Structure formats: C-alpha cells, structure tokens
Coordinates of C-alpha atoms in Angstrom, one line a residue:
X1 CA -64.5 7.4 -24.3
X2 CA -63.4 10.2 -26.6
X3 CA -59.9 12.1 -26.2
X4 CA -60.9 14.9 -24.1
X5 CA -63.1 12.8 -21.4
X6 CA -59.5 10.4 -21.4
X7 CA -57.6 13.6 -20.6
X8 CA -60.1 14.4 -17.8
X9 CA -59.7 11.3 -16.3
X10 CA -55.9 11.4 -16.5
X11 CA -55.9 14.6 -14.8
X12 CA -58.3 13.7 -12.0
X13 CA -55.9 10.6 -11.3
X14 CA -53.2 12.9 -11.4
X15 CA -54.3 15.3 -9.0
X16 CA -55.7 12.1 -6.8
X17 CA -52.4 10.8 -6.5
X18 CA -50.6 13.8 -5.5
X19 CA -52.9 13.6 -2.2
X20 CA -52.4 10.2 -1.9
X21 CA -50.4 9.1 1.4
X22 CA -49.1 6.3 3.7
X23 CA -49.0 3.0 2.7
X24 CA -50.5 4.0 -0.8
X25 CA -47.6 4.7 -2.4
X26 CA -46.9 7.5 -5.0
X27 CA -45.0 9.9 -6.3
X28 CA -46.3 11.6 -9.0
X29 CA -44.1 14.3 -9.9
X30 CA -42.0 14.0 -13.3
X31 CA -38.9 12.1 -12.2
X32 CA -36.1 14.6 -11.5
X33 CA -33.3 11.8 -12.5
X34 CA -32.3 11.8 -16.1
X35 CA -31.0 8.8 -17.5
X36 CA -27.5 9.2 -18.8
X37 CA -25.2 7.2 -21.2
X38 CA -23.2 5.0 -18.7
X39 CA -21.0 2.2 -19.2
X40 CA -22.2 -1.3 -17.3
X41 CA -20.3 -1.7 -14.3
X42 CA -19.5 -5.3 -13.3
X43 CA -17.7 -4.1 -9.8
X44 CA -21.0 -3.0 -7.8
X45 CA -23.0 -5.8 -6.0
X46 CA -26.2 -6.7 -7.9
X47 CA -29.3 -5.2 -6.3
X48 CA -33.3 -6.6 -6.1
X49 CA -36.1 -4.0 -5.1
X50 CA -39.0 -5.6 -3.3
X51 CA -41.7 -3.0 -3.3
X52 CA -44.1 -2.1 -0.5
X53 CA -47.8 -2.4 -0.2
X54 CA -49.7 -1.6 -3.6
X55 CA -46.3 -0.5 -4.9
X56 CA -46.2 -2.9 -8.1
X57 CA -48.7 -3.1 -11.0
X58 CA -51.3 -6.1 -10.8
X59 CA -53.4 -7.5 -13.8
X60 CA -56.5 -9.2 -14.1
X61 CA -58.6 -11.4 -16.5
X62 CA -62.1 -12.0 -16.1
X63 CA -65.1 -14.3 -17.0
X64 CA -67.8 -13.9 -14.1
X65 CA -70.7 -15.1 -13.7
X66 CA -72.6 -11.8 -12.7
X67 CA -71.6 -8.3 -12.2
X68 CA -72.0 -5.6 -9.9
X69 CA -73.4 -3.0 -12.4
X70 CA -74.4 -3.2 -15.8
X71 CA -71.6 -1.1 -16.6
X72 CA -69.0 -3.3 -15.6
X73 CA -67.4 -5.9 -18.0
X74 CA -68.1 -9.3 -17.3
X75 CA -66.1 -11.1 -19.5
X76 CA -62.4 -9.8 -21.0
X77 CA -60.3 -11.5 -23.6
X78 CA -57.2 -10.9 -22.2
X79 CA -55.5 -9.5 -19.2
X80 CA -55.9 -5.6 -18.5
X81 CA -54.2 -3.6 -15.7
X82 CA -55.9 -4.0 -12.3
X83 CA -53.5 -2.0 -10.3
X84 CA -53.3 1.0 -11.1
X85 CA -56.7 1.2 -13.2
X86 CA -58.1 4.4 -13.9
X87 CA -61.7 2.9 -13.7
X88 CA -61.1 2.9 -10.0
X89 CA -61.0 6.7 -10.0
X90 CA -64.6 7.2 -11.5
X91 CA -67.8 6.8 -9.5
X92 CA -69.5 4.0 -11.5
X93 CA -66.1 2.5 -12.4
X94 CA -64.6 2.0 -8.6
X95 CA -67.6 -0.6 -7.8
X96 CA -66.3 -2.7 -10.9
X97 CA -62.8 -2.4 -9.7
X98 CA -63.6 -3.5 -6.3
X99 CA -65.3 -6.6 -7.7
X100 CA -62.4 -7.6 -9.3
X101 CA -59.4 -7.0 -7.0
X102 CA -61.0 -8.3 -3.6
X103 CA -60.2 -11.2 -2.6
X104 CA -62.6 -13.8 -0.6
X105 CA -61.6 -15.2 2.5
X106 CA -62.5 -18.6 4.0
X107 CA -62.8 -19.2 7.3
X108 CA -62.6 -22.9 7.3
X109 CA -59.6 -23.2 5.1
X110 CA -57.9 -20.0 6.3
X111 CA -57.3 -19.5 2.5
X112 CA -57.9 -16.6 0.5
X113 CA -59.0 -16.6 -3.4
X114 CA -59.5 -14.2 -6.3
X115 CA -63.7 -13.2 -6.5
X116 CA -65.4 -15.5 -8.7
X117 CA -64.3 -15.6 -12.4
X118 CA -61.4 -13.4 -11.6
X119 CA -57.4 -14.4 -12.5
X120 CA -55.3 -12.3 -11.1
X121 CA -51.3 -12.0 -11.8
X122 CA -48.2 -10.0 -11.0
X123 CA -46.6 -8.8 -14.2
X124 CA -43.1 -8.4 -14.8
X125 CA -41.3 -10.5 -12.2
X126 CA -37.5 -9.8 -12.5
X127 CA -38.1 -6.7 -14.2
X128 CA -38.4 -3.1 -12.8
X129 CA -40.9 -1.4 -14.6
X130 CA -43.8 -2.8 -12.6
X131 CA -42.1 -0.9 -9.6
X132 CA -40.8 2.2 -11.2
X133 CA -44.2 3.5 -12.6
X134 CA -47.4 1.7 -11.0
X135 CA -49.8 2.5 -14.0
X136 CA -49.3 2.3 -18.1
X137 CA -49.2 6.1 -18.4
X138 CA -46.2 6.4 -16.0
X139 CA -48.2 9.2 -14.1
X140 CA -47.5 7.3 -10.6
X141 CA -43.9 7.0 -10.2
X142 CA -42.5 4.9 -7.5
X143 CA -39.0 3.1 -7.8
X144 CA -38.1 5.2 -11.1
X145 CA -36.0 8.2 -9.3
X146 CA -33.8 4.8 -7.4
X147 CA -33.4 2.7 -10.4
X148 CA -32.6 5.7 -12.9
X149 CA -30.1 6.6 -10.1
X150 CA -28.7 3.0 -10.2
X151 CA -28.7 3.0 -13.9
X152 CA -26.6 6.2 -13.9
X153 CA -24.2 4.7 -11.7
X154 CA -23.6 1.9 -14.4
X155 CA -26.4 -0.6 -13.5
X156 CA -28.6 -2.4 -16.2
X157 CA -32.4 -2.7 -15.6
X158 CA -33.3 -6.5 -15.6
X159 CA -29.8 -7.6 -15.1
X160 CA -27.9 -6.2 -12.4
X161 CA -30.7 -4.1 -11.0
X162 CA -33.9 -5.8 -10.4
X163 CA -37.2 -6.5 -8.8
X164 CA -39.7 -8.8 -7.3
X165 CA -43.2 -7.8 -7.0
X166 CA -46.0 -9.5 -5.7
X167 CA -49.8 -9.7 -4.9
X168 CA -49.7 -7.3 -2.0
X169 CA -53.3 -8.4 -1.3
X170 CA -52.0 -11.6 0.3
X171 CA -49.8 -12.0 3.6
X172 CA -46.7 -14.2 3.3
X173 CA -48.7 -17.4 4.9
X174 CA -50.3 -17.9 1.5
X175 CA -47.1 -16.9 -0.7
X176 CA -45.4 -19.9 -1.2
X177 CA -45.0 -20.0 -4.8
X178 CA -43.7 -16.3 -4.6
X179 CA -40.7 -16.6 -2.0
X180 CA -39.7 -19.7 -4.1
X181 CA -39.1 -17.6 -7.3
X182 CA -37.8 -15.0 -5.2
X183 CA -35.2 -17.3 -4.0
X184 CA -34.5 -18.5 -7.4
X185 CA -34.1 -15.1 -9.0
X186 CA -31.3 -14.2 -6.0
X187 CA -29.6 -17.2 -6.8
X188 CA -29.9 -16.6 -10.3
X189 CA -28.8 -13.0 -10.0
X190 CA -25.5 -14.3 -7.8
X191 CA -24.8 -16.8 -10.5
X192 CA -24.6 -13.6 -13.3
X193 CA -22.4 -11.6 -11.2
X194 CA -20.5 -14.0 -9.4
X195 CA -21.1 -12.0 -6.2
X196 CA -23.6 -11.5 -3.5
X197 CA -26.4 -8.9 -4.0
X198 CA -28.0 -6.2 -2.0
X199 CA -31.9 -6.7 -1.0
X200 CA -33.6 -3.2 -0.9
X201 CA -37.2 -3.0 0.6
X202 CA -39.5 -0.4 1.4
X203 CA -42.3 -0.2 3.7
X204 CA -44.2 -3.7 3.8
X205 CA -41.9 -5.1 1.3
X206 CA -39.3 -5.0 4.1
X207 CA -41.1 -7.4 6.2
X208 CA -41.6 -9.7 3.3
X209 CA -38.1 -9.9 3.0
X210 CA -37.8 -10.4 6.9
X211 CA -39.9 -13.3 6.9
X212 CA -38.0 -14.8 3.8
X213 CA -35.1 -14.2 5.3
X214 CA -36.3 -16.3 8.4
X215 CA -37.1 -19.4 6.4
X216 CA -33.4 -19.5 5.2
X217 CA -30.4 -21.3 6.3
X218 CA -27.4 -19.2 7.5
X219 CA -25.3 -20.9 5.2
X220 CA -27.5 -19.7 2.3
X221 CA -27.7 -16.1 3.4
X222 CA -23.9 -16.3 3.8
X223 CA -23.3 -17.0 0.4
X224 CA -26.0 -15.1 -1.5
X225 CA -27.1 -11.9 0.7
X226 CA -24.4 -9.1 0.8
X227 CA -26.6 -6.9 2.8
X228 CA -30.5 -5.9 3.1
X229 CA -31.5 -2.3 2.9
X230 CA -34.4 -1.3 4.4
X231 CA -36.5 2.0 4.2
X232 CA -39.2 2.9 6.2
X233 CA -40.4 -0.7 7.4
X234 CA -42.9 -0.9 10.1
X235 CA -41.5 -3.7 11.6
X236 CA -43.8 -3.5 14.7
X237 CA -46.9 -2.9 12.3
X238 CA -48.8 0.3 12.2
X239 CA -51.5 2.3 13.8
X240 CA -52.7 3.8 10.8
X241 CA -53.9 0.1 9.4
X242 CA -56.5 0.0 12.4
X243 CA -58.2 3.4 11.0
X244 CA -57.9 2.3 7.8
X245 CA -59.9 -1.1 8.3
X246 CA -62.5 0.8 11.0
X247 CA -63.5 3.4 8.5
X248 CA -61.4 3.4 5.6
X249 CA -59.1 6.2 3.7
X250 CA -59.9 7.4 0.5
X251 CA -56.2 8.4 -0.3
X252 CA -57.4 11.7 -1.6
X253 CA -59.3 10.1 -4.5
X254 CA -62.0 13.0 -5.8
X255 CA -65.5 11.6 -5.9
X256 CA -64.8 8.6 -3.9
X257 CA -65.7 8.1 -0.2
X258 CA -63.5 6.7 2.9
X259 CA -66.6 4.5 3.3
X260 CA -66.3 3.2 -0.2
X261 CA -62.7 2.6 -0.5
X262 CA -62.8 0.9 2.7
X263 CA -65.0 -2.3 0.8
X264 CA -61.2 -2.9 -0.8
X265 CA -59.0 -2.2 2.1
X266 CA -61.0 -5.0 4.2
X267 CA -60.3 -7.3 1.3
X268 CA -56.8 -8.4 2.2
X269 CA -54.7 -10.3 4.1
X270 CA -51.9 -7.8 4.7
X271 CA -53.8 -5.1 6.3
X272 CA -54.9 -7.4 9.5
X273 CA -51.1 -8.6 9.6
X274 CA -50.0 -5.1 9.4
X275 CA -52.3 -4.4 12.8
X276 CA -49.5 -3.0 15.7
X277 CA -48.1 -5.8 16.9
X278 CA -48.4 -7.0 20.6
X279 CA -44.8 -7.1 21.7
X280 CA -44.2 -3.5 20.8
X281 CA -47.0 -1.6 22.1
X282 CA -47.8 -1.1 25.9
X283 CA -51.0 -2.9 26.8
X284 CA -53.0 0.1 27.8
X285 CA -52.2 2.6 24.7
X286 CA -55.5 3.6 23.3
X287 CA -55.3 3.0 19.3
X288 CA -58.9 3.7 18.6
X289 CA -60.8 6.1 21.1
X290 CA -65.0 5.8 20.8
X291 CA -67.9 7.1 23.3
X292 CA -68.4 3.3 24.1
X293 CA -65.1 1.9 23.6
X294 CA -61.2 2.5 23.9
X295 CA -59.2 -0.2 22.0
X296 CA -55.9 -1.3 22.9
X297 CA -53.8 -4.7 21.5
X298 CA -55.9 -6.5 23.7
X299 CA -59.0 -6.0 22.2
X300 CA -58.5 -6.9 18.6
X301 CA -61.2 -9.6 18.6
X302 CA -63.6 -6.9 19.8
X303 CA -62.3 -4.3 17.3
X304 CA -63.1 -6.6 14.2
X305 CA -66.6 -7.7 15.9
X306 CA -67.7 -4.1 16.4
X307 CA -66.3 -3.0 13.0
X308 CA -68.6 -5.8 11.8
X309 CA -65.6 -7.3 9.7
X310 CA -65.1 -10.5 11.7
X311 CA -63.1 -12.4 9.2
X312 CA -60.4 -9.6 10.0
X313 CA -59.9 -11.3 13.2
X314 CA -59.1 -15.0 11.6
X315 CA -56.8 -12.9 8.9
X316 CA -55.0 -11.7 11.9
X317 CA -54.6 -15.0 13.7
X318 CA -53.3 -16.4 10.7
X319 CA -50.6 -13.9 10.2
X320 CA -50.0 -12.3 13.7
X321 CA -47.1 -14.7 14.4
X322 CA -45.2 -14.6 11.0
X323 CA -42.2 -12.7 12.4
X324 CA -43.0 -13.2 16.0
X325 CA -40.5 -11.9 18.5
X326 CA -38.6 -10.1 15.5
X327 CA -34.9 -12.3 15.7
X328 CA -32.4 -10.4 13.8
X329 CA -32.5 -11.1 10.0
X330 CA -28.9 -12.9 10.0
X331 CA -27.4 -10.5 7.3
X332 CA -25.6 -7.0 7.3
X333 CA -28.7 -4.7 7.9
X334 CA -29.1 -0.9 6.9
X335 CA -32.2 0.4 8.6
X336 CA -33.6 3.7 7.3
X337 CA -36.4 5.6 8.4
X338 CA -37.8 8.9 8.8
X339 CA -38.3 10.8 12.2
X340 CA -39.3 14.0 13.2
X341 CA -43.0 14.1 11.7
X342 CA -46.6 13.9 13.6
X343 CA -48.0 10.4 13.0
X344 CA -51.3 9.4 14.7
X345 CA -50.8 6.7 17.3
X346 CA -54.7 7.2 18.4
X347 CA -57.5 7.8 16.2
X348 CA -60.3 9.4 18.0
X349 CA -64.0 8.5 16.5
X350 CA -67.8 10.0 17.9
X351 CA -70.7 8.1 18.1
X352 CA -70.8 7.5 14.1
X353 CA -67.7 4.9 14.6
X354 CA -67.1 3.1 12.5
X355 CA -68.7 4.8 9.8
X356 CA -67.6 8.2 9.5
X357 CA -64.0 9.6 9.7
X358 CA -62.1 10.1 12.9
X359 CA -62.7 13.6 14.7
X360 CA -59.2 14.2 16.3
X361 CA -55.8 12.2 16.8
X362 CA -53.5 11.8 19.0
X363 CA -49.4 12.0 17.7
X364 CA -46.2 10.9 18.5
X365 CA -43.1 11.0 16.6
X366 CA -42.7 9.2 13.3
X367 CA -42.4 9.3 9.5
X368 CA -46.4 10.7 9.0
X369 CA -47.3 7.0 8.1
X370 CA -45.4 4.8 10.9
X371 CA -44.6 5.5 14.5
X372 CA -40.6 5.6 15.4
X373 CA -41.5 3.2 18.0
X374 CA -42.3 0.7 14.9
X375 CA -40.0 2.0 12.7
X376 CA -37.0 1.9 15.1
X377 CA -37.4 -1.8 16.3
X378 CA -34.4 -2.9 14.2
X379 CA -31.9 -1.2 16.6
X380 CA -33.0 -4.3 18.9
X381 CA -30.8 -6.3 16.6
X382 CA -27.4 -4.7 17.5
X383 CA -25.2 -6.9 19.2
X384 CA -27.4 -9.9 18.7
X385 CA -25.9 -11.1 15.1
X386 CA -22.8 -11.6 14.0
X387 CA -23.4 -8.9 10.9
X388 CA -23.5 -5.6 11.7
X389 CA -26.4 -3.5 11.9
X390 CA -26.4 0.1 10.5
X391 CA -29.6 2.5 11.7
X392 CA -29.7 5.9 10.1
X393 CA -32.7 8.4 10.8
X394 CA -33.7 10.9 8.7
X395 CA -35.2 13.9 10.0
X396 CA -38.3 15.0 8.6
X397 CA -38.5 12.3 5.7
X398 CA -42.0 11.2 4.9
X399 CA -42.8 7.8 4.9
X400 CA -43.1 7.9 0.9
X401 CA -40.3 10.1 0.4
X402 CA -37.8 8.2 1.6
X403 CA -37.7 6.0 -1.8
X404 CA -37.5 9.5 -4.1
X405 CA -34.9 11.7 -1.8
X406 CA -31.7 12.3 -3.3
X407 CA -30.1 12.2 0.1
X408 CA -31.2 9.0 0.9
X409 CA -30.4 7.2 -2.6
X410 CA -26.9 8.6 -2.3
X411 CA -26.6 7.0 0.8
X412 CA -27.8 3.7 -0.9
X413 CA -25.2 4.7 -3.4
X414 CA -22.7 4.7 -1.0
X415 CA -23.4 1.3 0.5
X416 CA -23.3 -0.1 -3.1
X417 CA -19.8 1.7 -3.5
X418 CA -18.5 0.3 -0.4
X419 CA -18.1 3.8 1.1
X420 CA -20.8 3.5 3.7
X421 CA -19.1 4.3 7.2
X422 CA -20.1 4.2 10.7
X423 CA -19.4 7.9 10.8
X424 CA -22.5 8.3 8.5
X425 CA -24.9 6.9 11.2
X426 CA -25.5 10.1 12.9
X427 CA -29.3 12.0 12.6
X428 CA -29.5 13.5 9.1
X429 CA -30.7 17.1 9.1

C-alpha cells in the first residue's frame, strides 16, 4: 500500500467519522484544548473515566482456522488495532474486520466468546490514551479535550486522572474480571492520593458504573467514591438500539451499507442490553412500526424473531435485570445530559423491514440519540438516598458533544474544585 493510498484511506476515515453519530463516539476535529505546563495539583480529588460504548481502543491477535475472504489475514504474529481499524472503512476490509470483532453467543451456556482463532484485548487499562483517541493516527478524538483540560488544571495523566477502558462488545454480566480490576484501580488511586475520587462516565459507561456501584457495600462507596459524574447516560436504554439491531446504521461510513454494518452491530451483548427498559416506557408506545406489526416493549421476543436474530432475545433475557428498578447509586450524583434536540422514539418502516432503512420517524425531546425520558431517570434518585443528587440539563447539547463541550467541562471543573452549587443546577442555554 503506497503513501498516496494510505492518505486517501485516512481522508475517507476522517470524513466518515465526521458523519458518525449516536452511540458510536467520535469527535474528529482537532482538539481545541492545548496542554500548558502546569504544576501538579495534589488538592483536587483524582478522576477515573469510564468511556461509552465503542469509546476505547481494542486490539486483536489472530490464528484462524479459515478466513472470510482471500485478502483477509489468517494469522498475525502480534496484536494489532481492531478498533478503530482503518480496514473497516474499505469494501473488502470490512468483511475481515467484522469476522475479527464479532462475538459468538452460545444459547446453552448463555456466554459469549471471540470468533474462532481470535484473541481480543483492551489496551491501556489505567491509562488515558486509549479513551483520548480511538485510533493510532489521532483522528478520532474522544476524551482528549476533557483530559487536556484536567491536565491544565494540574492533573497528571495516568496518575491523578486515569481511565478504565473495557470490552464494550460484552455486557456487564460477563465482565467479572473487568469489575475486579476496576475496584482495584479505584483503591489504588485512593491510596496514592489519600482521598476518595470522582468517577466520570459517558453514555453506556455510566450504566457500567451504576451496575458496579450496586455490587459494592455502602461502607466501601463511602470510603472510596467522592462522587459520580454522568454525561448523557441512557439510564433506561435507548430506542435507537432497536433501529441498529433491525436494519443497522453505517455511522456515515462511505461505501458501507447499513445492512453490512448490521452484521457487526448484532454481534454484541451490549446492544440488546440497551433496548428500552420495561419500567420506563408505556406498554403501548410503538418503537418500530411496520405495515405488518407495531412493536412495543411487550413484543421484544417477536421483534427478534421477525428480524431473524433470535440470539438477541436470549442476550436481552441475560441482561434485562442488571440494573432492574434503577435503585439509587449510594454516592453523590451529578447527572448531566442534553435536551431540546429532536430524538427518534419511533422508527417507521415499509414492507422491506428489516432489510431497508426506516422511511419516517416520530421524534420526542432528547440529545439527538437518547430521549430525555431515559436520560432524566436520575431525577428519581432525589430524596431516595442520603447523598445529594444534582441534575443539570444542557439545552441543545448533542449526545457526543457533551464530552467535548467547554461549558460542560467547566462545570466538571467546578465540581472537582468544590465550587459546584445548587444555584448552578438550572437549565443552561
């Protein structure tokens, strides 16, 4: 592959990522936050970041019994970048990529595993680089603005600000090792700074944190966690997940159809987990409308059967009660999310369902990806726990931009510096 071809691929990736939206997390504009030489500040509490789905790098090593295309590698000597991998943006490369990143679900054991001959690992646990940029070329920035701002406040990468990336293909019910490492990392950060820390999550990362907190004793939480800052958390799941599972969403990638990318989007247990939660939506709300049937939250089994993805029903059964009832987290809570943007809550299909895109949408309020009904469920926790619950809605703030936005980052700074007041909890315009 020549230099010119490589540059063309990078340009395609750059343009594609600018179009990507929703749960797939990208900001491909160069960081506007520049690092300044700052003396480390030992007075502010440490910060631990848990990213959203697809919000950290993955690596793979392969020694496969067969390949899906003669151009695909069958064996590699070492680990290579799987997410984000430039090959996924090429017409043939995407077949290789899907076969490498997919999980295999076993209905009998109710467990998932990697594709045969594929080993997947999460690089950089405890470090920030894997969530600051999702590719080695630093095209797809994610938490870079946030981390750079914290460094300018006096935080030190991989010491007082750290990250806990995870295998976002797999739901929390199969993440025992990850949660054990997460607990140890929190305790290590506490010991280093001799003070409790803030844990900061974006999107589905906040759902991961909530599940983790449910597993801990109140005494442990009181000792180690100063507060939980959530940005754009889909506490009650997201309607968009149904569209992704039904007909796919190509994330704006050129040359790749929605149906093709659907292959990969169905090969995770986290997508079924994020189906709209039963306790949130009215029983008669139609999420997917087709000429033959209207699907509500009572029709998930039929939905999975009709889209020819019956494994999804078992995956959903495995994960549906992981945060059942949404009891309060038992730590001081800062729940921030965007409102005021049209967000699909019903997808309307013609008779080509599920093998064609929706032909129309019904919108409600939200952050363009998650509806405000789900985002605002944290309001339920006010008065239900001893610790304060702060809720702030950011007007016209998209789901992805909340991680990058200066106004939001400044509010996070006010929390870390102990300046956040109830008077700030009004709507921000």
